[in-house]
PDB file of C-alpha atoms in Angstrom:
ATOM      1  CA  UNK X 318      84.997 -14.152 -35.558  1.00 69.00           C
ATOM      2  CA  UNK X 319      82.883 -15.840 -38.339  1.00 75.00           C
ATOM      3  CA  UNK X 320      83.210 -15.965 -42.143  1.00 82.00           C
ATOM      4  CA  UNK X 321      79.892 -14.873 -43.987  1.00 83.00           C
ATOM      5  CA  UNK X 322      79.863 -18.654 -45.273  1.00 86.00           C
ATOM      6  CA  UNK X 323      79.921 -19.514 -41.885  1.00 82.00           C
ATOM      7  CA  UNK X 324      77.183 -17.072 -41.009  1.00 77.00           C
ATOM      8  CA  UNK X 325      74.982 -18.044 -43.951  1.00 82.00           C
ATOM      9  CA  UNK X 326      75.120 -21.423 -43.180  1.00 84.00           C
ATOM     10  CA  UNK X 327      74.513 -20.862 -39.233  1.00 78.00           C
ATOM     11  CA  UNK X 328      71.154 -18.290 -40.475  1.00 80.00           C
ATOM     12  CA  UNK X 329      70.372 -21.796 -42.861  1.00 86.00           C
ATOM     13  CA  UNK X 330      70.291 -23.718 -39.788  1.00 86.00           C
ATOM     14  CA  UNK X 331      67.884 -21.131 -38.083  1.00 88.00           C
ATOM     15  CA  UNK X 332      65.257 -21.151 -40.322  1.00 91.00           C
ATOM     16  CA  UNK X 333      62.653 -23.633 -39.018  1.00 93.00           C
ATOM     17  CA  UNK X 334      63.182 -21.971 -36.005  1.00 93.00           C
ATOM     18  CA  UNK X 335      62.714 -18.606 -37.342  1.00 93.00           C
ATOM     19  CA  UNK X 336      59.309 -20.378 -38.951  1.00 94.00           C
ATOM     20  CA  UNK X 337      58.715 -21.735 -35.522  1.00 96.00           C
ATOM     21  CA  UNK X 338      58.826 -17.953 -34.153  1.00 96.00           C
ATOM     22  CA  UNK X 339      56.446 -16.352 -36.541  1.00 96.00           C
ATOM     23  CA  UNK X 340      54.251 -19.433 -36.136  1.00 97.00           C
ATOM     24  CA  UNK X 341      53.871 -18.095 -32.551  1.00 97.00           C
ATOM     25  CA  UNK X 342      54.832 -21.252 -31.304  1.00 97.00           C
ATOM     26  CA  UNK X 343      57.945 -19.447 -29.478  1.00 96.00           C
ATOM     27  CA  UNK X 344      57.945 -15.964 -28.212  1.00 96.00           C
ATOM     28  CA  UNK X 345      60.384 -13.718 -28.587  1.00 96.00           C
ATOM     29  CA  UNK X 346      62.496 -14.731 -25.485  1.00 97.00           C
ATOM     30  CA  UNK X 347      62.504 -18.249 -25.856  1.00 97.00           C
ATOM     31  CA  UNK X 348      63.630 -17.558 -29.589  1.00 96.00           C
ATOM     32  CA  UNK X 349      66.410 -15.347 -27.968  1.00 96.00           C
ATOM     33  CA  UNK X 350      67.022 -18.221 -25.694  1.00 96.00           C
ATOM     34  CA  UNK X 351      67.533 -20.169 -29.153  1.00 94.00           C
ATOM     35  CA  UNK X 352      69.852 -18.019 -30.627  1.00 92.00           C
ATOM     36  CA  UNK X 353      72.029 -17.993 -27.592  1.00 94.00           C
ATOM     37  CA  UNK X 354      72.425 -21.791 -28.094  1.00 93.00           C
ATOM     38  CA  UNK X 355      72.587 -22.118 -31.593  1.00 88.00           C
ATOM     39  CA  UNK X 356      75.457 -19.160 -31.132  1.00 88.00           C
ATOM     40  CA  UNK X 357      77.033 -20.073 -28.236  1.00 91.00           C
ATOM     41  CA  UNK X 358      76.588 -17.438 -26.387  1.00 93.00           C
ATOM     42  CA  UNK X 359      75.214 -16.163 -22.960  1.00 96.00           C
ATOM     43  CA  UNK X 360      73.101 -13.862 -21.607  1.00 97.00           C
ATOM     44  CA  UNK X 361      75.943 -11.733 -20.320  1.00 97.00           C
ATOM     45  CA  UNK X 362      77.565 -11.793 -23.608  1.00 95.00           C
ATOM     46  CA  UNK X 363      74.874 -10.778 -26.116  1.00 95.00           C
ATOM     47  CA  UNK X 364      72.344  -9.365 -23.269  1.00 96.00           C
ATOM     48  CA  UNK X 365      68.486  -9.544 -24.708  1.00 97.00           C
ATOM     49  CA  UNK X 366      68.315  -5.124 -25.379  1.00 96.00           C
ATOM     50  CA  UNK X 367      71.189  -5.710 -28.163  1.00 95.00           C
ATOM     51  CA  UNK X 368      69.577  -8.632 -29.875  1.00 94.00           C
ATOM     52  CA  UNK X 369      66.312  -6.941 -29.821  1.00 95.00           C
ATOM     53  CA  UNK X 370      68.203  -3.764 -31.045  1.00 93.00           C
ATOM     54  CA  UNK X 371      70.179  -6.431 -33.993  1.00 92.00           C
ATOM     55  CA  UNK X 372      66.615  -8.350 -34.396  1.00 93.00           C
ATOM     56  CA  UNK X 373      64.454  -5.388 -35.008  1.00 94.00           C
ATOM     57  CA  UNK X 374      66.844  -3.385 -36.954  1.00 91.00           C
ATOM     58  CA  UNK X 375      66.403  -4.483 -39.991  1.00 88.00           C
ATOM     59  CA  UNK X 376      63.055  -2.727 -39.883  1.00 92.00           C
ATOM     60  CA  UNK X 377      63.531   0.552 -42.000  1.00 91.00           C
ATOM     61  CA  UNK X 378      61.412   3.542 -42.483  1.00 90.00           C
ATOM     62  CA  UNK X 379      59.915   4.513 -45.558  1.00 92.00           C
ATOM     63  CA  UNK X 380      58.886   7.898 -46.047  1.00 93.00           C
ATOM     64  CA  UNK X 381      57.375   7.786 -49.116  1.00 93.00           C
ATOM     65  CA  UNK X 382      55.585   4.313 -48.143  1.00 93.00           C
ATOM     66  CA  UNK X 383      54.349   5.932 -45.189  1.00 92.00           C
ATOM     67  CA  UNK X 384      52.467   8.895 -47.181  1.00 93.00           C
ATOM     68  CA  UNK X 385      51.228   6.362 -49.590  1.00 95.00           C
ATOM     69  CA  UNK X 386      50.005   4.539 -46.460  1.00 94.00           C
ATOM     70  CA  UNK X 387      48.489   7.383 -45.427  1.00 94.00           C
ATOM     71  CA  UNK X 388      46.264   8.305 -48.575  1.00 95.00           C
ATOM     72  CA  UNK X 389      45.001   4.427 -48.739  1.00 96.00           C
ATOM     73  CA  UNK X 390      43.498   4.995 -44.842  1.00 95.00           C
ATOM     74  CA  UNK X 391      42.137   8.201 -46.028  1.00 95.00           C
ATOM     75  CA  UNK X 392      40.461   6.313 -49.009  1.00 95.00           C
ATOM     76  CA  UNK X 393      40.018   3.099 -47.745  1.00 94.00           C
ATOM     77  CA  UNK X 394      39.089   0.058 -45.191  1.00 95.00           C
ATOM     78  CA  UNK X 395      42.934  -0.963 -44.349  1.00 96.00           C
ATOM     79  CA  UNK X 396      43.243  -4.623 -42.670  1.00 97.00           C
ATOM     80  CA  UNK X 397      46.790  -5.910 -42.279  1.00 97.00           C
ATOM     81  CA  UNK X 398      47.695  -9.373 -42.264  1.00 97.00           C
ATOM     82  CA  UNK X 399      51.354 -10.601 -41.624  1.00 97.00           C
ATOM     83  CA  UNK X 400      53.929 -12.911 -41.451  1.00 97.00           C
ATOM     84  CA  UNK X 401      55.963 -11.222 -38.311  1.00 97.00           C
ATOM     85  CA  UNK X 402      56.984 -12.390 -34.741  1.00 97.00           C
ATOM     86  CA  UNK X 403      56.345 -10.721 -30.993  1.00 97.00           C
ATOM     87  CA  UNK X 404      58.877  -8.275 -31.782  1.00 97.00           C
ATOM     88  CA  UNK X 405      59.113  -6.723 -34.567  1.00 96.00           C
ATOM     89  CA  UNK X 406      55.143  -6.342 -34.781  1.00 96.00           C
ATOM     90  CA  UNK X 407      55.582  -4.409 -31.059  1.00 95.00           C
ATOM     91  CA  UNK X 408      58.745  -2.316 -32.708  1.00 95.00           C
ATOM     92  CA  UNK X 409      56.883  -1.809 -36.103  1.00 94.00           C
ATOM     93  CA  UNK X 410      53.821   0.101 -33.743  1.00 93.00           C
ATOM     94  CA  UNK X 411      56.369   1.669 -31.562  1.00 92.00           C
ATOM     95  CA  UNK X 412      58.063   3.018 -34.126  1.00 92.00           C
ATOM     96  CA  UNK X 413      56.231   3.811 -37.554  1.00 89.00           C
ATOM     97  CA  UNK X 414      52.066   4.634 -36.015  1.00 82.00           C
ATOM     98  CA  UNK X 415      51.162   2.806 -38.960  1.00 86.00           C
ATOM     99  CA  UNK X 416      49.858  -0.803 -38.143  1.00 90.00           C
ATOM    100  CA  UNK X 417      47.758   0.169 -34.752  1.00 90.00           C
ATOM    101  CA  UNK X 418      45.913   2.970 -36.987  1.00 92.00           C
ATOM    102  CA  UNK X 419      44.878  -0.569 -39.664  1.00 95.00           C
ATOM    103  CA  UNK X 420      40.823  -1.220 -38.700  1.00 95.00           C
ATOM    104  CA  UNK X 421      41.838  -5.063 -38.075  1.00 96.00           C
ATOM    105  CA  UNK X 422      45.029  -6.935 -37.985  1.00 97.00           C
ATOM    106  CA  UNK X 423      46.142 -10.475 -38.067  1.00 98.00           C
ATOM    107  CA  UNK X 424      49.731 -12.067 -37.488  1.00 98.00           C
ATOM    108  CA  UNK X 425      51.156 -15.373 -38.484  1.00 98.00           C
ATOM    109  CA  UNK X 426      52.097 -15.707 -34.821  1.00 98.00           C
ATOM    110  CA  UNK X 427      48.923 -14.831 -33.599  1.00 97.00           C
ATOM    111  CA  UNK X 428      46.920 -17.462 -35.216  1.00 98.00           C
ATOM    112  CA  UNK X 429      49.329 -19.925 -36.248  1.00 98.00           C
ATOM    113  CA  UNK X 430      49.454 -19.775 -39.841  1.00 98.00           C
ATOM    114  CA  UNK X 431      52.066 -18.666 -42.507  1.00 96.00           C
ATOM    115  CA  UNK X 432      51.347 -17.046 -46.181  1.00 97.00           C
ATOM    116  CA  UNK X 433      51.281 -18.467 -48.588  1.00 97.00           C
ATOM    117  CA  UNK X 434      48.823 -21.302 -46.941  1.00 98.00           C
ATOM    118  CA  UNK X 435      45.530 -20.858 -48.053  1.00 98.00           C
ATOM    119  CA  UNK X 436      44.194 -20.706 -44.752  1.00 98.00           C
ATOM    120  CA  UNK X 437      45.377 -17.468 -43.725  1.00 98.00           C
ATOM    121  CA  UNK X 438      43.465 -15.733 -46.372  1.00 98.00           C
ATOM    122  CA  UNK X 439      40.695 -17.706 -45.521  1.00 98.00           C
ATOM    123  CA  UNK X 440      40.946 -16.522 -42.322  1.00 98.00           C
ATOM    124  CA  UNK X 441      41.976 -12.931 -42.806  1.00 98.00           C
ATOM    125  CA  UNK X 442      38.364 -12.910 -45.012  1.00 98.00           C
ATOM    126  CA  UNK X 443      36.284 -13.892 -41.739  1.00 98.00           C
ATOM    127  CA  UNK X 444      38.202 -11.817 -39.375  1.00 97.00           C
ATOM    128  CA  UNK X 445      38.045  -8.994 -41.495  1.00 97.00           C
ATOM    129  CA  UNK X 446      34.645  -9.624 -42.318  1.00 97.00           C
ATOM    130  CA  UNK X 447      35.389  -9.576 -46.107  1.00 97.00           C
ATOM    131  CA  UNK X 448      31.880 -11.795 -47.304  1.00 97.00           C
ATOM    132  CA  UNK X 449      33.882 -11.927 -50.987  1.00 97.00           C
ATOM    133  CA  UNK X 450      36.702 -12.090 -51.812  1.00 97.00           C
ATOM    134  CA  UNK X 451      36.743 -10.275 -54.967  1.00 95.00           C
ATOM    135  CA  UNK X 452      36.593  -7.139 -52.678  1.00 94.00           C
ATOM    136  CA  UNK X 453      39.600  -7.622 -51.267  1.00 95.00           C
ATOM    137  CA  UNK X 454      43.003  -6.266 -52.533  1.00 94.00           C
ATOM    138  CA  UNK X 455      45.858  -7.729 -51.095  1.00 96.00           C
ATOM    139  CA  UNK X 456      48.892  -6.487 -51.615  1.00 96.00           C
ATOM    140  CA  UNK X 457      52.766  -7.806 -50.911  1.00 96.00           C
ATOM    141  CA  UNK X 458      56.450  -8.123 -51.794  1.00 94.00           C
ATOM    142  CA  UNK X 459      56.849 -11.747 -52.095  1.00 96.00           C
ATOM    143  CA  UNK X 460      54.997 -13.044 -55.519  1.00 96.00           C
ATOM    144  CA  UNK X 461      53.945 -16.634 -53.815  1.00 97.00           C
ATOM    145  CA  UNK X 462      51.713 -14.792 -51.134  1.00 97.00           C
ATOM    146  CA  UNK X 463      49.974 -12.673 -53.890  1.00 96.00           C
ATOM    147  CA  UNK X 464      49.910 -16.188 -56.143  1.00 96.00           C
ATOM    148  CA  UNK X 465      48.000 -17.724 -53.128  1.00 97.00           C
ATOM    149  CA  UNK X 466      45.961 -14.664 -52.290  1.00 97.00           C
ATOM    150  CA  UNK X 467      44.547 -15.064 -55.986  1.00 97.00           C
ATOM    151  CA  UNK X 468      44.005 -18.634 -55.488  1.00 97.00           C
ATOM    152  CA  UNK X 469      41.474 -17.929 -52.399  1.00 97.00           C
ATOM    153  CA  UNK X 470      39.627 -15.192 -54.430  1.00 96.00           C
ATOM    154  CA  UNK X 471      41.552 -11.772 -53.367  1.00 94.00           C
ATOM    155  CA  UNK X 472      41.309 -10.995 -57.362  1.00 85.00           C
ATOM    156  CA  UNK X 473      42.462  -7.299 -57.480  1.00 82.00           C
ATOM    157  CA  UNK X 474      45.696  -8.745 -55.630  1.00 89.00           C
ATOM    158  CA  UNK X 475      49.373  -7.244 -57.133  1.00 92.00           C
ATOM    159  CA  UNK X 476      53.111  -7.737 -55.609  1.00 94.00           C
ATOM    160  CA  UNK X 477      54.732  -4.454 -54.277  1.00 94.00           C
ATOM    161  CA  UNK X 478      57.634  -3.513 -55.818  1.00 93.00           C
ATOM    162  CA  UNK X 479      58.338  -0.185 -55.209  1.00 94.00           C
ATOM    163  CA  UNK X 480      55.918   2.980 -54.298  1.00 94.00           C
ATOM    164  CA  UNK X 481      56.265   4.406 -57.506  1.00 95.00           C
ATOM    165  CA  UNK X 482      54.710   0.935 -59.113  1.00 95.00           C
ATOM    166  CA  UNK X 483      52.551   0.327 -55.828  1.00 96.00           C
ATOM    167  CA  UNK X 484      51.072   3.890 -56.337  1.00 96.00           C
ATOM    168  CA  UNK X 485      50.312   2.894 -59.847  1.00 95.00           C
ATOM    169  CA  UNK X 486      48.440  -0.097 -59.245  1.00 94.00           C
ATOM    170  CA  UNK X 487      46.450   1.861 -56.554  1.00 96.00           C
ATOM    171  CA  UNK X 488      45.499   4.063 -59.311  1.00 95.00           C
ATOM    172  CA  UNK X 489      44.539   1.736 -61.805  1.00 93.00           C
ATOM    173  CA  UNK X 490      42.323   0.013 -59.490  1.00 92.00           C
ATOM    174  CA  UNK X 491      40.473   2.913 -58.186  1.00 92.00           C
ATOM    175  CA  UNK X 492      42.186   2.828 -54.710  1.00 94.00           C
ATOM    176  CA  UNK X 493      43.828   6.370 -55.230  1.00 94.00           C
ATOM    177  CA  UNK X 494      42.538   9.138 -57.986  1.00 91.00           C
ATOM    178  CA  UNK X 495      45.066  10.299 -60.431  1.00 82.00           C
ATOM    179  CA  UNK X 496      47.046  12.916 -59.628  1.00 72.00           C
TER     180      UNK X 496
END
């Protein structure tokens, strides 16, 4: 058994690993194969289908978020970019039909690069063939991304807090009409 101060601090230890991972400089076995060391554990013990089932479950629906999603594709160009690994960007297509229907996509462990550095907007812009920035809205739960989003040109940028506010914002920006 472990404490959760023994758990934090293992999950501290993890995290250049984890960075590692959604760098796409492991895949998502050899990152199981990580874990297995770092917890002392074997195949036989923790076989790959649970972690995959532990890793991936933290990935939650969200109805609302999903209609929400839904009415932007209807209204708009949709381009996703992300910091995710192997897995959960195959689980978050198997599961929620949401990213595959996006017109272009691009992963932190596809290309190597991690929001909030500069050069994944910059190249998010060229491979979603955004000419200027100022056309772009970008839009995400973690302030620093949206900080650095602004700082390439992504103007109309805003952090997600909840649909409700998200909704909003689409509003006042001319994403969504009133209802």
């Amino acid at each position: 058994d472990i404490t959760p101060d023994q758990l934090q601090a293992h999950l501290a230890r993890l995290l250049p690993l984890m960075a590692s991972y959604e760098r796409g400089l492991l895949n998502g076995v050899a990152f199981y194969q990580q874990v297995l060391v770092h917890f002392n554990l074997t195949p036989s013990s923790y076989p790959f289908d649970d972690y995959r089932r532990h890793w991936c479950g933290a990935l939650v629906r969200s109805p609302a978020m999903e209609v929400l999603f839904e009415q932007v594709l209807a209204a708009r160009r949709v381009c996703i970019l992300s910091n995710t690994n192997d897995l959960h960007w195959m689980y978050t297509a198997e599961q929620f039909n949401l990213i595959q229907r996006a017109e272009v996509t691009l992963t932190s462990y596809e290309c190597g690069l991690f929001k909030p550095e500069p050069a994944i907007y910059r190249l998010a812009l060229e491979r979603f063939e955004i000419k200027d920035p100022a056309t772009a809205l970008f839009i995400d739960d973690k302030p620093e991304n949206v900080a650095a989003a602004v700082g390439v040109g992504m103007t109309a940028s805003f952090v997600h807090e909840s649909e409700a506010r998200t909704r909003a914002r689409l509003e006042e920006v001319g994403v969504l009409s009133s209802p």
